[in-house]
Amino acid sequence: MSKWSSARSRVCAALLIAALAAAACTDRSGARNGETDRRSATVTEVDLDVEPVPQEEPGWARSRWETANAGARDVTGNLTVSLEEGRGGPLALAFASGVTVRAEELAVHEANTRVGAADATFRAVLGVPPEVRARVYRVIDERTAASAPAGGLCGRDARTTAIAAAEFVDEEGDWALRIAAFKGRRPPGERGGDPEICGLFAFKQPG
C-alpha cells in the first residue's frame, strides 16, 4: 500500500470516529432535553381536579351539635337532629332551649340560588362555600316549651314555616351545620316567593 493510500485511510477512520462521537452527543443531548421538557410539563401542568367540599344530608351521619353563633346560643341552645325515616325522611330538630321542629324536605338548591325576590342567595344567608347545596324544608310542626327564652325559631308571635339547612366541612376542616328559619307563605328558593328570614343558627361538632 502506498503512503498516500495509508494516509487517506487514517483520515477516513478519524472522520468516521468524529462523526460517531458527534451523533452520540446529539442523542444524549436530545434525551436530556426531552427529560427537561417532560419535567417542565409536569411542574407547570395545572391540576383541574379540585376536591369538592364534603357535605351531607342533615341528620344522617351526625346527630349532636353545639352552638357556634350568638343566634344559636340565645334562641336554641345545643341541638340533636335526626331523620325519622332515613334519607329524605322527615327531619327532627330538638333544641336544648325547649323548641322542637319537624320538617319535610321540599327541594335542594345550589348555593348561588336566590332565596327570594331580593338578591340574597343561600350562600350569603347560610354563610357556606359556593359548592355547598342548601336543603329547604317545610315545617310540619313546631313546639315551644314555656322555658324557651325567645319562643320559637321565629319568635313568640310568628310561626316558622320553613327552614334551610346545610351540613358541610368548613375552612378549618370541621363539620358545621347552618340552619336559617323563615316565615311567610312561600318557602325560600321558590319562584315568586319572598320569605322573611327570622334568624341564622350555626352549630359545630362537640369538641
Short mmCIF file of C-alpha atoms in Angstrom, two decimals:
data_model
loop_
_atom_site.label_atom_id
_atom_site.label_comp_id
_atom_site.label_asym_id
_atom_site.label_seq_id
_atom_site.Cartn_x
_atom_site.Cartn_y
_atom_site.Cartn_z
CA MET A 1 0.00 0.00 0.00
CA SER A 2 1.31 3.47 -0.87
CA LYS A 3 1.92 6.15 1.68
CA TRP A 4 -0.87 8.18 0.11
CA SER A 5 -3.39 5.34 0.48
CA SER A 6 -2.34 4.72 4.09
CA ALA A 7 -2.73 8.39 4.98
CA ARG A 8 -6.12 8.59 3.28
CA SER A 9 -7.30 5.54 5.25
CA ARG A 10 -6.20 7.11 8.53
CA VAL A 11 -8.06 10.34 7.68
CA CYS A 12 -11.25 8.45 6.79
CA ALA A 13 -11.09 6.49 10.05
CA ALA A 14 -10.63 9.67 12.04
CA LEU A 15 -13.58 11.33 10.31
CA LEU A 16 -15.76 8.28 10.98
CA ILE A 17 -14.86 8.26 14.68
CA ALA A 18 -15.63 12.01 14.94
CA ALA A 19 -18.99 11.54 13.21
CA LEU A 20 -19.98 8.74 15.57
CA ALA A 21 -18.95 10.77 18.61
CA ALA A 22 -21.00 13.74 17.41
CA ALA A 23 -24.04 11.53 16.85
CA ALA A 24 -23.74 10.09 20.36
CA CYS A 25 -23.53 13.57 21.87
CA THR A 26 -26.57 14.64 19.89
CA ASP A 27 -28.55 11.63 21.14
CA ARG A 28 -27.56 12.29 24.74
CA SER A 29 -28.39 15.98 24.42
CA GLY A 30 -31.74 15.16 22.85
CA ALA A 31 -32.54 12.73 25.66
CA ARG A 32 -31.60 15.31 28.26
CA ASN A 33 -33.72 17.94 26.52
CA GLY A 34 -36.64 15.50 26.34
CA GLU A 35 -36.33 14.78 30.05
CA THR A 36 -36.19 18.51 30.78
CA ASP A 37 -39.28 19.10 28.65
CA ARG A 38 -41.14 16.34 30.46
CA ARG A 39 -40.13 17.66 33.86
CA SER A 40 -41.19 21.17 32.86
CA ALA A 41 -44.53 19.90 31.62
CA THR A 42 -45.08 18.06 34.88
CA VAL A 43 -44.27 21.08 37.01
CA THR A 44 -46.28 23.62 35.05
CA GLU A 45 -49.35 21.46 34.41
CA VAL A 46 -52.47 22.89 36.11
CA ASP A 47 -54.43 20.46 38.27
CA LEU A 48 -58.07 20.96 37.32
CA ASP A 49 -59.34 18.12 39.50
CA VAL A 50 -60.40 20.25 42.50
CA GLU A 51 -61.55 18.40 45.61
CA PRO A 52 -65.22 19.27 46.31
CA VAL A 53 -66.34 20.45 49.73
CA PRO A 54 -67.60 17.42 51.72
CA GLN A 55 -71.28 17.78 52.64
CA GLU A 56 -74.05 15.59 53.98
CA GLU A 57 -77.79 15.46 54.46
CA PRO A 58 -78.52 16.88 57.94
CA GLY A 59 -79.46 14.19 60.44
CA TRP A 60 -77.91 11.29 58.54
CA ALA A 61 -74.33 10.96 59.81
CA ARG A 62 -74.13 13.31 62.81
CA SER A 63 -76.80 13.94 65.44
CA ARG A 64 -75.35 16.10 68.23
CA TRP A 65 -74.29 19.71 67.73
CA GLU A 66 -73.08 22.59 69.88
CA THR A 67 -73.93 26.25 69.39
CA ALA A 68 -71.47 28.25 67.26
CA ASN A 69 -73.01 31.73 66.99
CA ALA A 70 -74.99 34.18 69.10
CA GLY A 71 -78.30 33.31 67.43
CA ALA A 72 -77.99 29.67 68.45
CA ARG A 73 -76.78 30.47 71.95
CA ASP A 74 -79.59 32.99 72.59
CA VAL A 75 -82.51 31.18 70.96
CA THR A 76 -81.95 27.44 70.57
CA GLY A 77 -79.09 26.08 72.64
CA ASN A 78 -77.42 22.83 71.62
CA LEU A 79 -79.13 20.63 69.07
CA THR A 80 -79.99 16.98 68.48
CA VAL A 81 -81.02 16.23 64.90
CA SER A 82 -82.27 13.04 63.25
CA LEU A 83 -84.08 11.66 60.21
CA GLU A 84 -87.26 9.86 61.23
CA GLU A 85 -87.38 7.52 58.23
CA GLY A 86 -83.83 7.50 56.91
CA ARG A 87 -82.54 9.56 53.99
CA GLY A 88 -85.09 12.03 52.67
CA GLY A 89 -87.39 11.38 55.60
CA PRO A 90 -88.85 14.00 57.94
CA LEU A 91 -86.17 15.97 59.78
CA ALA A 92 -86.49 16.20 63.55
CA LEU A 93 -84.75 19.03 65.42
CA ALA A 94 -84.68 19.03 69.22
CA PHE A 95 -83.14 22.19 70.66
CA ALA A 96 -81.95 22.36 74.26
CA SER A 97 -83.95 25.56 74.82
CA GLY A 98 -87.21 23.62 74.59
CA VAL A 99 -88.02 24.13 70.89
CA THR A 100 -88.72 21.08 68.72
CA VAL A 101 -89.28 21.15 64.97
CA ARG A 102 -90.41 18.51 62.48
CA ALA A 103 -89.96 19.32 58.80
CA GLU A 104 -90.20 17.63 55.40
CA GLU A 105 -87.74 18.26 52.58
CA LEU A 106 -89.04 20.28 49.64
CA ALA A 107 -86.00 21.00 47.46
CA VAL A 108 -82.22 21.13 47.21
CA HIS A 109 -80.74 24.37 45.85
CA GLU A 110 -77.31 25.41 44.66
CA ALA A 111 -75.59 27.93 46.94
CA ASN A 112 -75.97 30.81 44.47
CA THR A 113 -79.74 30.35 44.10
CA ARG A 114 -81.69 33.39 45.24
CA VAL A 115 -83.65 32.94 48.44
CA GLY A 116 -86.47 35.29 47.44
CA ALA A 117 -87.25 38.23 45.22
CA ALA A 118 -84.24 40.17 46.52
CA ASP A 119 -80.64 39.42 45.57
CA ALA A 120 -79.79 37.42 48.71
CA THR A 121 -78.58 33.87 47.96
CA PHE A 122 -78.44 30.76 50.09
CA ARG A 123 -74.66 31.15 50.12
CA ALA A 124 -74.97 34.62 51.66
CA VAL A 125 -77.75 33.72 54.09
CA LEU A 126 -76.18 30.50 55.38
CA GLY A 127 -72.55 31.60 55.06
CA VAL A 128 -71.46 28.49 53.14
CA PRO A 129 -68.87 27.87 50.39
CA PRO A 130 -70.15 28.14 46.79
CA GLU A 131 -70.07 24.34 46.28
CA VAL A 132 -72.39 23.60 49.22
CA ARG A 133 -76.07 22.94 48.49
CA ALA A 134 -78.90 24.16 50.69
CA ARG A 135 -81.78 21.87 51.62
CA VAL A 136 -85.15 23.55 52.11
CA TYR A 137 -87.77 22.04 54.40
CA ARG A 138 -91.40 22.84 55.09
CA VAL A 139 -92.08 22.96 58.81
CA ILE A 140 -94.73 20.38 59.71
CA ASP A 141 -94.80 21.10 63.41
CA GLU A 142 -93.05 23.48 65.81
CA ARG A 143 -93.50 23.15 69.54
CA THR A 144 -92.19 25.57 72.10
CA ALA A 145 -91.83 24.89 75.81
CA ALA A 146 -92.56 27.63 78.32
CA SER A 147 -88.86 27.62 79.20
CA ALA A 148 -87.79 28.67 75.69
CA PRO A 149 -86.21 32.12 76.20
CA ALA A 150 -87.25 33.55 72.81
CA GLY A 151 -90.15 31.35 71.83
CA GLY A 152 -89.87 29.50 68.53
CA LEU A 153 -87.25 29.96 65.84
CA CYS A 154 -89.16 33.00 64.56
CA GLY A 155 -90.04 34.37 68.00
CA ARG A 156 -93.17 34.22 70.11
CA ASP A 157 -95.53 35.96 67.72
CA ALA A 158 -94.71 34.27 64.41
CA ARG A 159 -94.85 30.70 63.15
CA THR A 160 -91.78 29.21 61.49
CA THR A 161 -92.96 27.99 58.09
CA ALA A 162 -89.69 26.81 56.52
CA ILE A 163 -86.03 26.23 57.24
CA ALA A 164 -82.95 25.98 55.03
CA ALA A 165 -80.08 23.80 56.24
CA ALA A 166 -76.59 22.82 55.13
CA GLU A 167 -74.12 20.40 56.73
CA PHE A 168 -70.57 20.67 55.41
CA VAL A 169 -66.88 20.79 56.24
CA ASP A 170 -65.78 24.37 56.96
CA GLU A 171 -62.47 26.11 56.23
CA GLU A 172 -60.93 24.70 59.41
CA GLY A 173 -61.70 21.13 58.36
CA ASP A 174 -64.51 20.63 60.89
CA TRP A 175 -68.12 19.62 60.27
CA ALA A 176 -70.56 22.51 60.60
CA LEU A 177 -74.33 22.83 60.45
CA ARG A 178 -76.17 26.02 59.48
CA ILE A 179 -79.93 26.46 59.82
CA ALA A 180 -81.89 29.52 58.68
CA ALA A 181 -85.50 29.92 59.79
CA PHE A 182 -88.14 31.64 57.67
CA LYS A 183 -91.70 32.81 57.95
CA GLY A 184 -94.13 33.52 55.13
CA ARG A 185 -96.42 31.60 52.81
CA ARG A 186 -93.82 30.51 50.26
CA PRO A 187 -90.58 28.71 51.13
CA PRO A 188 -87.16 30.14 50.21
CA GLY A 189 -85.92 29.41 46.72
CA GLU A 190 -89.39 29.19 45.19
CA ARG A 191 -90.02 31.35 42.15
CA GLY A 192 -92.08 34.38 43.04
CA GLY A 193 -91.69 33.85 46.76
CA ASP A 194 -90.35 36.42 49.18
CA PRO A 195 -89.92 34.73 52.57
CA GLU A 196 -88.72 36.65 55.59
CA ILE A 197 -85.71 35.26 57.42
CA CYS A 198 -86.07 35.06 61.18
CA GLY A 199 -82.55 34.06 62.14
CA LEU A 200 -79.43 32.07 61.37
CA PHE A 201 -78.36 29.36 63.80
CA ALA A 202 -74.85 27.96 63.47
CA PHE A 203 -73.63 24.75 65.06
CA LYS A 204 -70.38 22.80 65.35
CA GLN A 205 -69.40 19.30 66.37
CA PRO A 206 -68.79 18.87 70.10
CA GLY A 207 -65.10 19.39 70.84
#
